[in-house]
Coordinates of C-alpha atoms and ligand atoms in Angstrom, one line a residue:
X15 CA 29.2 -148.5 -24.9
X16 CA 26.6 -151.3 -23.8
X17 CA 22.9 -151.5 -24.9
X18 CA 20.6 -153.8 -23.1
X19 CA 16.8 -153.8 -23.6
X20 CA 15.2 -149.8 -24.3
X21 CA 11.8 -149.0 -24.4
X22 CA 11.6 -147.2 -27.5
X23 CA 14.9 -147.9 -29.4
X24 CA 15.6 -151.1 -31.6
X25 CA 15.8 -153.7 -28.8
X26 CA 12.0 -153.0 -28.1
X27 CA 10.9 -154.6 -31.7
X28 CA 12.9 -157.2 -31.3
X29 CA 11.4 -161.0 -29.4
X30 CA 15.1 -162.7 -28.2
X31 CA 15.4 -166.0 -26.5
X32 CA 18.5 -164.8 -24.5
X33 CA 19.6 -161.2 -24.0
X34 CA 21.7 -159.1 -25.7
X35 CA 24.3 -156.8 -25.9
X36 CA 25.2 -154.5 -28.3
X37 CA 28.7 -153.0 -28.0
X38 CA 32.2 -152.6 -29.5
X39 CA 32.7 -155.8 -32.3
X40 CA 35.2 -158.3 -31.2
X41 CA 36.3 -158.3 -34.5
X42 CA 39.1 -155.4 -35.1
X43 CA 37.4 -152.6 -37.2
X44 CA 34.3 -154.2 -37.6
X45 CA 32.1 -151.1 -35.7
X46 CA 29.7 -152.5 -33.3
X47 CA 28.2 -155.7 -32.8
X48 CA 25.9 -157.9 -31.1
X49 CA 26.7 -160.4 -28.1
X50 CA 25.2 -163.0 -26.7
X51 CA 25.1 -162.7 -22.7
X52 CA 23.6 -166.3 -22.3
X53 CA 24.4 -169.2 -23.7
X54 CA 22.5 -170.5 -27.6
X55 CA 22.1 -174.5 -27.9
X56 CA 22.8 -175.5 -31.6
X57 CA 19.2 -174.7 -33.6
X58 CA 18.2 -172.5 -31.2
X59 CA 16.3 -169.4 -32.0
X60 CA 18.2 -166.1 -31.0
X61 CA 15.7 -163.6 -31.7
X62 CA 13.1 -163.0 -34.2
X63 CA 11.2 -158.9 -35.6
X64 CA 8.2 -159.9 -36.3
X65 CA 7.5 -157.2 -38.7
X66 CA 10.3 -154.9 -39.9
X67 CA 9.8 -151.6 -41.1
X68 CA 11.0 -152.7 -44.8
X69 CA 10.6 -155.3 -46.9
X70 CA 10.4 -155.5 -50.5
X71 CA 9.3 -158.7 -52.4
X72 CA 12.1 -159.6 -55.0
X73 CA 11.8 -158.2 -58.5
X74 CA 11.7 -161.5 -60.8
X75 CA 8.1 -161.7 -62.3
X76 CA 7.6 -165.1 -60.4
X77 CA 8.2 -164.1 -57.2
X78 CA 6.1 -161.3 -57.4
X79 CA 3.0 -163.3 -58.9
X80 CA 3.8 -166.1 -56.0
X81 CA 4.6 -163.8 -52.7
X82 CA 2.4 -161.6 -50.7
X83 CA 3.5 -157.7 -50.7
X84 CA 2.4 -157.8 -47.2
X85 CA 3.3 -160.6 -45.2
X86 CA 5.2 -162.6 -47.9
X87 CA 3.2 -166.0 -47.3
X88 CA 4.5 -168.2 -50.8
X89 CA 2.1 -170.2 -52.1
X90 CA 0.4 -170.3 -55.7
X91 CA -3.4 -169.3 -55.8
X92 CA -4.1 -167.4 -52.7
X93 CA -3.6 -163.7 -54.2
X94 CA -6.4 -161.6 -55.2
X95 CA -4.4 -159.3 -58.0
X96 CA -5.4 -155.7 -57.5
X97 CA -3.7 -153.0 -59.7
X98 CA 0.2 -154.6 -60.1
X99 CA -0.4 -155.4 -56.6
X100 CA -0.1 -158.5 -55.2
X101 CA -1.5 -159.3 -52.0
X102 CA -3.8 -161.9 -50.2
X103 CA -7.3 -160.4 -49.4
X104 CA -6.9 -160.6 -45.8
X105 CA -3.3 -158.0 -45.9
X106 CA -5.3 -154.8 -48.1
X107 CA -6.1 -152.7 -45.0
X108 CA -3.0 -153.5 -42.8
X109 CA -1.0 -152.9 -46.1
X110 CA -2.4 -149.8 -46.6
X111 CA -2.2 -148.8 -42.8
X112 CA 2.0 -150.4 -42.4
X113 CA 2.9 -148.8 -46.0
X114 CA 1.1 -148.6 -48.9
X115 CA -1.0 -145.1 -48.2
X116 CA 2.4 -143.4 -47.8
X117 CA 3.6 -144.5 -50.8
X118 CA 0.1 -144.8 -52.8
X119 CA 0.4 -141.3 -54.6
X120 CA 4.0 -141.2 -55.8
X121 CA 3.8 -144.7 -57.1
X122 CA 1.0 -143.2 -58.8
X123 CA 2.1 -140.4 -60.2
X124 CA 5.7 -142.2 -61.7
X125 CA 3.3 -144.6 -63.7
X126 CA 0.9 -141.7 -64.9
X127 CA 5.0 -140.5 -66.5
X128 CA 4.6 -141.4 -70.6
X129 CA 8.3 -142.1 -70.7
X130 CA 9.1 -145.5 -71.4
X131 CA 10.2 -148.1 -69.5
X132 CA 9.0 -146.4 -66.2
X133 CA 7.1 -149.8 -64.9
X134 CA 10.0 -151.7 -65.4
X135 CA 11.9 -149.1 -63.6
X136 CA 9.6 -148.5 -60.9
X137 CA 9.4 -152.6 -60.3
X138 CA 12.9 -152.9 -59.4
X139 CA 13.4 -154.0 -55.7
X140 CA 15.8 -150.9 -55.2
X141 CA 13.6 -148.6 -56.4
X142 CA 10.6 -149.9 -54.4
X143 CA 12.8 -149.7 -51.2
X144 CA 14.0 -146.6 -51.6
X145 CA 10.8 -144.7 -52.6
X146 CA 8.8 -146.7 -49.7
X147 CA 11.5 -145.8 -47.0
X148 CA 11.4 -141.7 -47.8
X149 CA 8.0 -141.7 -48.2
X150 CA 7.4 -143.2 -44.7
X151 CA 9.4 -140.3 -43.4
X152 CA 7.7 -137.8 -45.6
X153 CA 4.2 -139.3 -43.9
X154 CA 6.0 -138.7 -40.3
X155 CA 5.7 -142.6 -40.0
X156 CA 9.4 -143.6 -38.7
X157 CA 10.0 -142.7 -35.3
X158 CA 13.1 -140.2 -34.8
X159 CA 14.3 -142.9 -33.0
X160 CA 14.1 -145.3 -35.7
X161 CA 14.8 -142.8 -38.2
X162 CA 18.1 -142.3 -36.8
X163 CA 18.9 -146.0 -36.2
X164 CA 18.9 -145.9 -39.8
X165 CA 21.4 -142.8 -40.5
X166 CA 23.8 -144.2 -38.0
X167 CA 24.1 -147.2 -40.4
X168 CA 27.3 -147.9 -41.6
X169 CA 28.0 -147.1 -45.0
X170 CA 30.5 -147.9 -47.7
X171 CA 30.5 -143.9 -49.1
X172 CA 33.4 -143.0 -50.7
X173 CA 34.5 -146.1 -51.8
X174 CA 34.9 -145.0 -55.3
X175 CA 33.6 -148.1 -57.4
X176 CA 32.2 -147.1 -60.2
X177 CA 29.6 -149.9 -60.9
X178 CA 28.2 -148.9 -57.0
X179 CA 28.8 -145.1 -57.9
X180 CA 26.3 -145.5 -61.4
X181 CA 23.7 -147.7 -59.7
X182 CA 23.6 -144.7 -56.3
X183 CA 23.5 -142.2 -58.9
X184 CA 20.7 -143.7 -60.8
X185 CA 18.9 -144.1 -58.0
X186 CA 19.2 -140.4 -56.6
X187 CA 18.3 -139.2 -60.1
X188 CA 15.0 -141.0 -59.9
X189 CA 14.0 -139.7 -56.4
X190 CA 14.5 -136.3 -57.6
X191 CA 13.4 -136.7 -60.4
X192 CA 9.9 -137.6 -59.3
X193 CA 10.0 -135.7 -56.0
X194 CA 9.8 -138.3 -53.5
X195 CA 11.1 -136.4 -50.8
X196 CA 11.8 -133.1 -49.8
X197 CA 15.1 -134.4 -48.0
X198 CA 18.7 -132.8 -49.0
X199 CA 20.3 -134.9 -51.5
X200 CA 23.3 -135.5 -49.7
X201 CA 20.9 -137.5 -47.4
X202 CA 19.4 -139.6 -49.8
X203 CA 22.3 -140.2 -51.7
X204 CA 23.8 -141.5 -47.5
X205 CA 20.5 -143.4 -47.5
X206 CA 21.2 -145.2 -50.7
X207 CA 24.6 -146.1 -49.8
X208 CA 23.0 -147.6 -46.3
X209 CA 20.5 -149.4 -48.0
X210 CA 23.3 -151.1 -49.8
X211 CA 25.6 -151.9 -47.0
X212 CA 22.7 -152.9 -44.7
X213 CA 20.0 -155.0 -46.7
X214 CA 19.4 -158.5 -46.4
X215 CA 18.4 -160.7 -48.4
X216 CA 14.9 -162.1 -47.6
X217 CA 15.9 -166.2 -48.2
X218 CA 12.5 -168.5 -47.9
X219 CA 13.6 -171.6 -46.7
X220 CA 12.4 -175.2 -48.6
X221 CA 9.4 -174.4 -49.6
X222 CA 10.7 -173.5 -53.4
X223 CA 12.9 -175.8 -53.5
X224 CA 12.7 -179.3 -55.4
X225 CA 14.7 -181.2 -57.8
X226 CA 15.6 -178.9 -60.5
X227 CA 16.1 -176.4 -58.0
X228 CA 20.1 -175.3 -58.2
X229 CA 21.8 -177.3 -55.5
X230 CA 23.8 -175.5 -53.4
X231 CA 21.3 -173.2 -52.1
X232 CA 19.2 -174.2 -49.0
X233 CA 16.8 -171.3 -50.2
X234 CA 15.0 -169.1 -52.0
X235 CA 15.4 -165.2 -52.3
X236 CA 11.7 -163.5 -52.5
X237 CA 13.0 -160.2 -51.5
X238 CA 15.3 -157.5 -49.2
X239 CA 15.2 -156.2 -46.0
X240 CA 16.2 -153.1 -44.6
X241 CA 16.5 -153.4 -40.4
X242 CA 18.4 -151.8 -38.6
X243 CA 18.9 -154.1 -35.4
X244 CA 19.9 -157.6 -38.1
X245 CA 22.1 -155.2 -39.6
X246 CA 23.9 -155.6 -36.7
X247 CA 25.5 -159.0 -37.2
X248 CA 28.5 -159.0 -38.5
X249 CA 30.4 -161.4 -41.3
X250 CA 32.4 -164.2 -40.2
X251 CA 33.7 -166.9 -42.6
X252 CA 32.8 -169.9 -39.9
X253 CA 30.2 -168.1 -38.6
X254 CA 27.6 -169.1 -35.5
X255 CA 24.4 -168.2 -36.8
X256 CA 22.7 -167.8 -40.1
X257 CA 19.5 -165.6 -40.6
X258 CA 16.0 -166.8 -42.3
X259 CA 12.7 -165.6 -43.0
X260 CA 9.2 -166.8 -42.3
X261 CA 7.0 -164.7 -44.4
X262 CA 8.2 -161.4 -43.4
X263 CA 9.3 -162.3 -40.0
X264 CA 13.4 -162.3 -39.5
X265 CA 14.7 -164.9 -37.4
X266 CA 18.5 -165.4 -36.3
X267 CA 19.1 -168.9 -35.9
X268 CA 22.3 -170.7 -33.9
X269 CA 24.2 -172.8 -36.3
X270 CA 25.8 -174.5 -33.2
X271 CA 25.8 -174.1 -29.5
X272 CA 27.1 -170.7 -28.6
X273 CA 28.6 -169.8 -25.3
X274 CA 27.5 -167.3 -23.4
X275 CA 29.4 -164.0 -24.0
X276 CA 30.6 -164.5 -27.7
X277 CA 29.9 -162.4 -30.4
X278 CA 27.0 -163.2 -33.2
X279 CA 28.6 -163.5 -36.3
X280 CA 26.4 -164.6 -39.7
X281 CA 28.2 -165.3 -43.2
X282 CA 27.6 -162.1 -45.9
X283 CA 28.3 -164.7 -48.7
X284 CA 28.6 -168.4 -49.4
X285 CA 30.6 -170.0 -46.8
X286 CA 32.4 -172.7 -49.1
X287 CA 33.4 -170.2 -51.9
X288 CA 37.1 -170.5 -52.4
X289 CA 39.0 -167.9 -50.5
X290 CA 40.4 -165.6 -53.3
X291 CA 36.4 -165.1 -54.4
X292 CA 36.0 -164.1 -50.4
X293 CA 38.7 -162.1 -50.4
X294 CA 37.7 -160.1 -53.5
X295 CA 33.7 -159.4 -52.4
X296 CA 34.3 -159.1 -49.0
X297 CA 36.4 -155.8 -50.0
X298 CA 34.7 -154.9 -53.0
X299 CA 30.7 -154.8 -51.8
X300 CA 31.5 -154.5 -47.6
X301 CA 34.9 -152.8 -47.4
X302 CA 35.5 -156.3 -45.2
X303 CA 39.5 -157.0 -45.2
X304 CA 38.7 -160.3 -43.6
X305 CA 41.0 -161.8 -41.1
X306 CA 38.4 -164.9 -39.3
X307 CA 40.3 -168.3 -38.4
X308 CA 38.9 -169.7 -41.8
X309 CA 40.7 -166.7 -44.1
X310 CA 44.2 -167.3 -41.9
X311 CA 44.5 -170.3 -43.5
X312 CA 44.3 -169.2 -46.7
X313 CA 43.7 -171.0 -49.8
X314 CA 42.9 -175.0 -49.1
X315 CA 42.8 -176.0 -53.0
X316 CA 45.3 -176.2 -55.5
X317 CA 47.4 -172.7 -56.2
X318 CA 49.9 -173.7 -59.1
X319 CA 51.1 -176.7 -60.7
X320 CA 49.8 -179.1 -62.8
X321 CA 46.3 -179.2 -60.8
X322 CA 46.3 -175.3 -60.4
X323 CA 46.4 -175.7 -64.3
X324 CA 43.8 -178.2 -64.8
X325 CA 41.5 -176.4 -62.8
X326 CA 41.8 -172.9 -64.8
X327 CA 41.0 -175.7 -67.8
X328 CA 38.3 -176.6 -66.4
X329 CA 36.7 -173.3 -65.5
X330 CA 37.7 -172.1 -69.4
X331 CA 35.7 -175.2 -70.7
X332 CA 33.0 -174.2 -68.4
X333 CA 33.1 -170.3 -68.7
X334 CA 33.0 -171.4 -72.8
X335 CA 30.2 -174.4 -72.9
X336 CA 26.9 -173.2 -73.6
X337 CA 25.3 -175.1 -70.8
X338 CA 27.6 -173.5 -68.5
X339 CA 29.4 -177.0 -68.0
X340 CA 32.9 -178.6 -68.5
X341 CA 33.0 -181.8 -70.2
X342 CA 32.1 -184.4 -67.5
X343 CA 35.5 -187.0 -68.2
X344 CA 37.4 -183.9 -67.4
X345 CA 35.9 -183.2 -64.2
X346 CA 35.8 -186.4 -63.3
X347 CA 39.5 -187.9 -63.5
X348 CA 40.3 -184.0 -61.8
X349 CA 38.2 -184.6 -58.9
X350 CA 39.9 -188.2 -59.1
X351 CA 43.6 -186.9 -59.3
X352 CA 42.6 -184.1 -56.7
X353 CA 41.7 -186.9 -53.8
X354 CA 44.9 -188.6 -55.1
X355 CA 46.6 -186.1 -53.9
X356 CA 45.5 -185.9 -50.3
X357 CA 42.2 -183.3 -51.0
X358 CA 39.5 -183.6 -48.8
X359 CA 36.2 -184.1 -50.2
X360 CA 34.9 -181.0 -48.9
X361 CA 37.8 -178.9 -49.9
X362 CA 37.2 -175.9 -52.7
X363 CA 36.4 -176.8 -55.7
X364 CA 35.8 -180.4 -55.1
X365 CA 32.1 -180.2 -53.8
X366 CA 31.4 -177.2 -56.7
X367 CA 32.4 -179.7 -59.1
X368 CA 30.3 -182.3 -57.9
X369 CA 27.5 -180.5 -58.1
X370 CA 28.6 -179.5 -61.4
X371 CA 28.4 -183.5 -62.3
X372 CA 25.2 -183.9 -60.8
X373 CA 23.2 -180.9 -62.8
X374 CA 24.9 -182.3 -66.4
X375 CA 23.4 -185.6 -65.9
X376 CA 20.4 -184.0 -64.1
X377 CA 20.4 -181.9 -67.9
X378 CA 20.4 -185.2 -69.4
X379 CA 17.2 -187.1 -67.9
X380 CA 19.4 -189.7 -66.6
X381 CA 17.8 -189.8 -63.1
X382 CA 19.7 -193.3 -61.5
X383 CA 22.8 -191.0 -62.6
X384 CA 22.0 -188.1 -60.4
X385 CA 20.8 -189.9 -57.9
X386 CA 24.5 -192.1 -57.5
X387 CA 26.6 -188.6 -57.7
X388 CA 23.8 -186.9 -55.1
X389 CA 24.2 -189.8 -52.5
X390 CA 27.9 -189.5 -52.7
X391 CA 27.0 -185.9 -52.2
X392 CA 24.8 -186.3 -49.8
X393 CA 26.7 -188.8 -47.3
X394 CA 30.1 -188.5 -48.2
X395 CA 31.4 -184.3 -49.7
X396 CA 29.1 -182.6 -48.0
X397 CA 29.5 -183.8 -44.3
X398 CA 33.2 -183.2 -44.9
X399 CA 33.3 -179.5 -45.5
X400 CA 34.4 -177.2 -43.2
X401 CA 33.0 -174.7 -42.1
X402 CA 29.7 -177.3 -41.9
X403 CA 27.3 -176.9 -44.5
X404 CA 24.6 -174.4 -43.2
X405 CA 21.2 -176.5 -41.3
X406 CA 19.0 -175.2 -43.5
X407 CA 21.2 -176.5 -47.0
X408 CA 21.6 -179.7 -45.7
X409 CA 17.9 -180.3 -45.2
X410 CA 17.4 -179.4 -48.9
X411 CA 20.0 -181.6 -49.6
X412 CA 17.8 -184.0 -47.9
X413 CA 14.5 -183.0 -49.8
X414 CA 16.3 -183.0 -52.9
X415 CA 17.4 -187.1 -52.1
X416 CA 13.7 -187.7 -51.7
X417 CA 12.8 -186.3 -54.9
X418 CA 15.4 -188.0 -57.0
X419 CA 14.7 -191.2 -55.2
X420 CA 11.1 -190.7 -56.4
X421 CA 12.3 -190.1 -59.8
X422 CA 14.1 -193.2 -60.0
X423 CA 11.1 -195.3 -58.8
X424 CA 8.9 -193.7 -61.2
X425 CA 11.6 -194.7 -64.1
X426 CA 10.6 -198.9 -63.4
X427 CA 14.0 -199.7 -65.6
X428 CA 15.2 -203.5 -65.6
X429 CA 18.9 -201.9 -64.5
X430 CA 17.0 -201.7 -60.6
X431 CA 17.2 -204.9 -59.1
X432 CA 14.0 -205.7 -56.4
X433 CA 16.4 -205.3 -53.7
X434 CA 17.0 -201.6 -55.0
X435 CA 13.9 -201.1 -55.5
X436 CA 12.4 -202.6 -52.0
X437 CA 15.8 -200.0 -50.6
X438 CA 14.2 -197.1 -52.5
X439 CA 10.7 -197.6 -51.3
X440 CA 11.9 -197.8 -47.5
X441 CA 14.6 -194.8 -47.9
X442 CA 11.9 -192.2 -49.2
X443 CA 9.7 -193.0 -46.3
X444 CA 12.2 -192.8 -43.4
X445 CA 14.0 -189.9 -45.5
X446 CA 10.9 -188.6 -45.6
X447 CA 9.9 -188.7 -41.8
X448 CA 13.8 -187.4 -41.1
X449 CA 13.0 -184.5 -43.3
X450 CA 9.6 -183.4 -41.5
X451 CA 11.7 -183.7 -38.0
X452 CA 14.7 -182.1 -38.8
X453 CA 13.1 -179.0 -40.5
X454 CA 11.0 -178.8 -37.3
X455 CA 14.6 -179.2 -35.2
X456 CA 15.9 -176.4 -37.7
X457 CA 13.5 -173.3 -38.0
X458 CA 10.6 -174.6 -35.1
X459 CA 6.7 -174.8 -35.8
X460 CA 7.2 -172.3 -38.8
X461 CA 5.4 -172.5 -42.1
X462 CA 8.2 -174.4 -44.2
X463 CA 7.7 -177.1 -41.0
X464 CA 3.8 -177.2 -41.4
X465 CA 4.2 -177.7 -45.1
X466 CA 6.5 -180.7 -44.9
X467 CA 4.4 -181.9 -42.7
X468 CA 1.2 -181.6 -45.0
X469 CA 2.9 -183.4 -47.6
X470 CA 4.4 -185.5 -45.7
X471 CA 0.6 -186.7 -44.9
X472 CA -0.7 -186.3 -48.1
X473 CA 1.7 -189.2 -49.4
X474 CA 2.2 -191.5 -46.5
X475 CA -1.0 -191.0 -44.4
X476 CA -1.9 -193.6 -42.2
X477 CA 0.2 -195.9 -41.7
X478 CA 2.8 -193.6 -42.1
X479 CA 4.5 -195.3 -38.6
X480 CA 5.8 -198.4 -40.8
X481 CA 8.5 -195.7 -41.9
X482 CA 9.7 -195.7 -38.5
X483 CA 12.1 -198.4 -38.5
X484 CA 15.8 -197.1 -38.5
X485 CA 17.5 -201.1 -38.5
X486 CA 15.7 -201.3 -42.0
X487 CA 16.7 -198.0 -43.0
X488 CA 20.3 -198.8 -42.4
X489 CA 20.1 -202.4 -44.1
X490 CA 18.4 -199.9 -46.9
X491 CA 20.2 -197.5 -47.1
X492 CA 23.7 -200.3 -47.1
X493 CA 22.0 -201.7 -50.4
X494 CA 22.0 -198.4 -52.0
X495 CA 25.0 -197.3 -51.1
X496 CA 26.8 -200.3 -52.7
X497 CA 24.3 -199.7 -55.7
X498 CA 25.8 -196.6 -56.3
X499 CA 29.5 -197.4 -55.4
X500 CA 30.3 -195.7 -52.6
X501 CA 32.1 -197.6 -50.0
X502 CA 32.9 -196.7 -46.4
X503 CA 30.2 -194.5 -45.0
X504 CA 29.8 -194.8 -41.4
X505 CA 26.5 -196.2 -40.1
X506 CA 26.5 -193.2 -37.5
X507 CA 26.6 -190.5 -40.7
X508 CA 23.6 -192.5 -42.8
Ligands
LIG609 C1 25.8 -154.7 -41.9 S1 27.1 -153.7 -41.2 C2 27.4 -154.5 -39.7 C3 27.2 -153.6 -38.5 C4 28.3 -152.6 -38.3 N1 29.4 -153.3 -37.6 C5 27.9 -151.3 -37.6 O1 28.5 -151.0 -36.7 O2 27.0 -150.7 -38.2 C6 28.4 -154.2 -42.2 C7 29.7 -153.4 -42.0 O3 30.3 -153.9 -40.7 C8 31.7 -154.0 -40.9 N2 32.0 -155.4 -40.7 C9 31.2 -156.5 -40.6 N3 31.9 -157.6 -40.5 C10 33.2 -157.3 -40.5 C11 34.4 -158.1 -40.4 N4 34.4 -159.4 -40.3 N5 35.6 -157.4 -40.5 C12 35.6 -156.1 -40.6 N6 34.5 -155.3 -40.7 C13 33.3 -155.9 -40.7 C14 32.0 -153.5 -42.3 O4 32.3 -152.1 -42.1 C15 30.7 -153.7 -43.0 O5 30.6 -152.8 -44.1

């Protein structure tokens, strides 16, 4: 079974860069997948839907003040707020034409229900989905062919897990409840089982991010995705692509070169989560016994002994603290002990608990403090983990540098020698310029690009050329480096 490019099925919503295949996964068990038949360079685009049929802006009061119902643009004061709605002036009609006058009069009529707590219920992102997906077919406004895209989803029925089972339940309750749809409930209750095997998160890259952002994550959820076509893609712990958003436009992205022929492959969770914690989702929320090169090895940290030991310590003390947070002499001499004993840096747990180190003395104001553990971060545990960080979580890694070298030139303390200080001042520039490149390099002329790019402007300006200098960046970057202690990185890596 072989798809290539249909008039009317899911290939024809779909802009790729190279074609496609869809067929039989390469990966034993896995259903079907989607190939590449040409080869991706590293960064390149892969394909992109510039609209699909569902997407549903994340439930957290912030995101839904900040993000556009319609196209999901994310930027403070642009949205005119109309009835709980949030959307800028220039989406009302093609919201109401793409969605919003199927789904108008049973929104309606649940919020006219006294009951309590219907708004909150009616808010949640599961909810939305679900009642703006049957009412769509209730209006006639899926194609058949689209409408059976979706019931040919995989699903994880009959799993048994209770948590699931409660939250389906709920779910189908509702829609009955309130009449959405005059469908037979053992087709909504498959639909809500889809929509939880199938959805995607909608990440934002960048834009949200800054320095009190959690590290670790490259972006920013603002909502789900339902679409059939990215469903697709299946897991792989190393995988070759990762997926982003711009607006409400999906894009697959190559996280390095991909040969022609191979199968696409995206990561369903974190990719440097220990292995037990892949393991244990993987099964639980995708049915996925996983068997990729990465799981065959097995677990790369410490799994008994004296360091097994500490570690469970560790995550007691941090399980217990109220900051979430182990005491940082413990964490240290374990990371310490850990390398002693023939670790790599980017080896499970070590670059967890370096991030853990960096957000307690983040907690603590002491900005030089986070700024050392971040450059060690930054150019020494990070580059060593395998699979690679993805592209998009190194570049906040990068904007997250710039900010905390900011911080630290704000601070004007007599601990910063004018050497460091002349280092700072050149780094943030030439940092600076890298970032506005490499985001270009990473997601193209897209709107996290542009806005790097304004600001970019907006602090350097003219002149901004003088940053251009990579000699003095290195002879910078040397000083700093020895500032914070960290010895033998590489001028290739700075
Ligand atoms: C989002 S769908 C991917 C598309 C799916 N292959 C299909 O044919 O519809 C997720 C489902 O694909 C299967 N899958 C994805 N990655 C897999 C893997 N690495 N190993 C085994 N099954 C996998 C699992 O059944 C999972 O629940």
């Amino acid at each position: 079974m072989s798809q290539e490019v249909q008039d009317d099925g899911m290939f024809s919503r779909v802009q790729a860069t190279v074609p496609l295949q869809l067929r039989i996964s390469a990966i034993p068990g896995a259903g079907r997948g989607l190939f590449v038949s040409e080869a991706v360079p590293s960064r390149g685009l892969i394909f992109r839907i510039a609209k699909p049929l569902l997407c549903i802006v994340e439930d957290g009061k912030e995101a839904l003040r900040r993000t556009c119902d319609n196209c999901f643009a994310a930027r403070s004061g642009i949205y005119q707020t109309t009835s709980r709605k949030n959307l800028r002036a220039e989406c009302h009609s093609e919201a109401w034409e793409h969605h919003h006058k199927a789904e108008c009069a049973v929104l309606s009529r649940i919020r006219q229900d006294p009951q309590d707590r219907v708004e909150e219920r009616v808010t949640h992102k599961n909810v939305r989905l679900l009642i703006r997906l049957l009412c769509l077919h209730e209006a006639g406004m899926i194609p058949e062919q689209q409408w059976d895209e979706i019931l040919g989803l995989k699903t994880l029925m009959g799993a048994g897990q209770e948590e699931l089972e409660r939250q389906v339940q709920f779910l189908c309750d509702f829609m009955a409840s309130y009449e959405v749809t005059s469908l037979d409930e053992n087709v909504v209750r498959q639909l809500v089982h889809t929509h939880f095997n199938n959805n995607l998160i909608m990440d934002q890259p960048l834009l949200r991010g800054g320095l009190f952002y959690p590290p670790g994550n490259g972006c920013v959820a603002s909502g789900i995705c339902l679409e059939p076509f990215a469903s697709m893609v299946n897991h792989c712990c190393d995988p070759n692509s990762w997926w982003t958003f711009n607006g409400c436009e999906f894009q697959l992205r190559a996280i390095r070169e991909i040969p022609a022929g191979e199968e696409l492959t995206i990561s369903y969770i974190g990719i440097t989560e220990s292995f037990k914690f892949r393991q244990e989702i993987l099964l639980e929320d995708w049915g996925i016994n996983c068997a990729c090169l990465v799981c065959k090895q097995g677990p790369q940290g410490p799994t008994d002994g004296p360091l097994y030991e500490r570690l469970q310590n560790i995550q007691r003390l941090e399980r217990e603290s109220v900051d979430g947070c182990a005491p940082l002499n413990e964490v240290k001499h374990f990371i310490i002990d850990m390398v002693g004993a023939g670790y790599d840096f980017g080896t499970w747990p070590l670059r967890q608990l370096y991030r853990q180190i960096f957000c307690t003395v983040l907690s603590r104001g002491n900005f030089m403090g986070a700024l050392k553990v971040w450059l060690k971060l930054y150019y020494v545990v990070d580059v060593a983990s395998s699979p690679p960080q993805l592209p998009d979580d190194r570049l906040n890694s990068l904007k997250k540098l710039i900010s905390l070298i900011r911080a630290v030139q704000l601070m004007e303390s007599p601990l910063i020698t004018e050497d460091v200080k002349w280092a700072l001042s050149y780094a943030r520039g030439y940092l600076s310029r890298k970032l506005c490149e490499e985001t270009e390099k990473c997601f193209g002329d897209i709107e996290v690009a542009k806005f790097e790019k304004e600001q970019f402007q907006m602090v350097f300006g003219h002149g901004a050329e003088r940053f251009d200098d990579r000699a003095r960046y290195v002879q910078g970057m040397k000083v700093l480096l020895e500032w914070a202690r960290i010895p033998d990185v590489s001028e290739s890596s700075l």
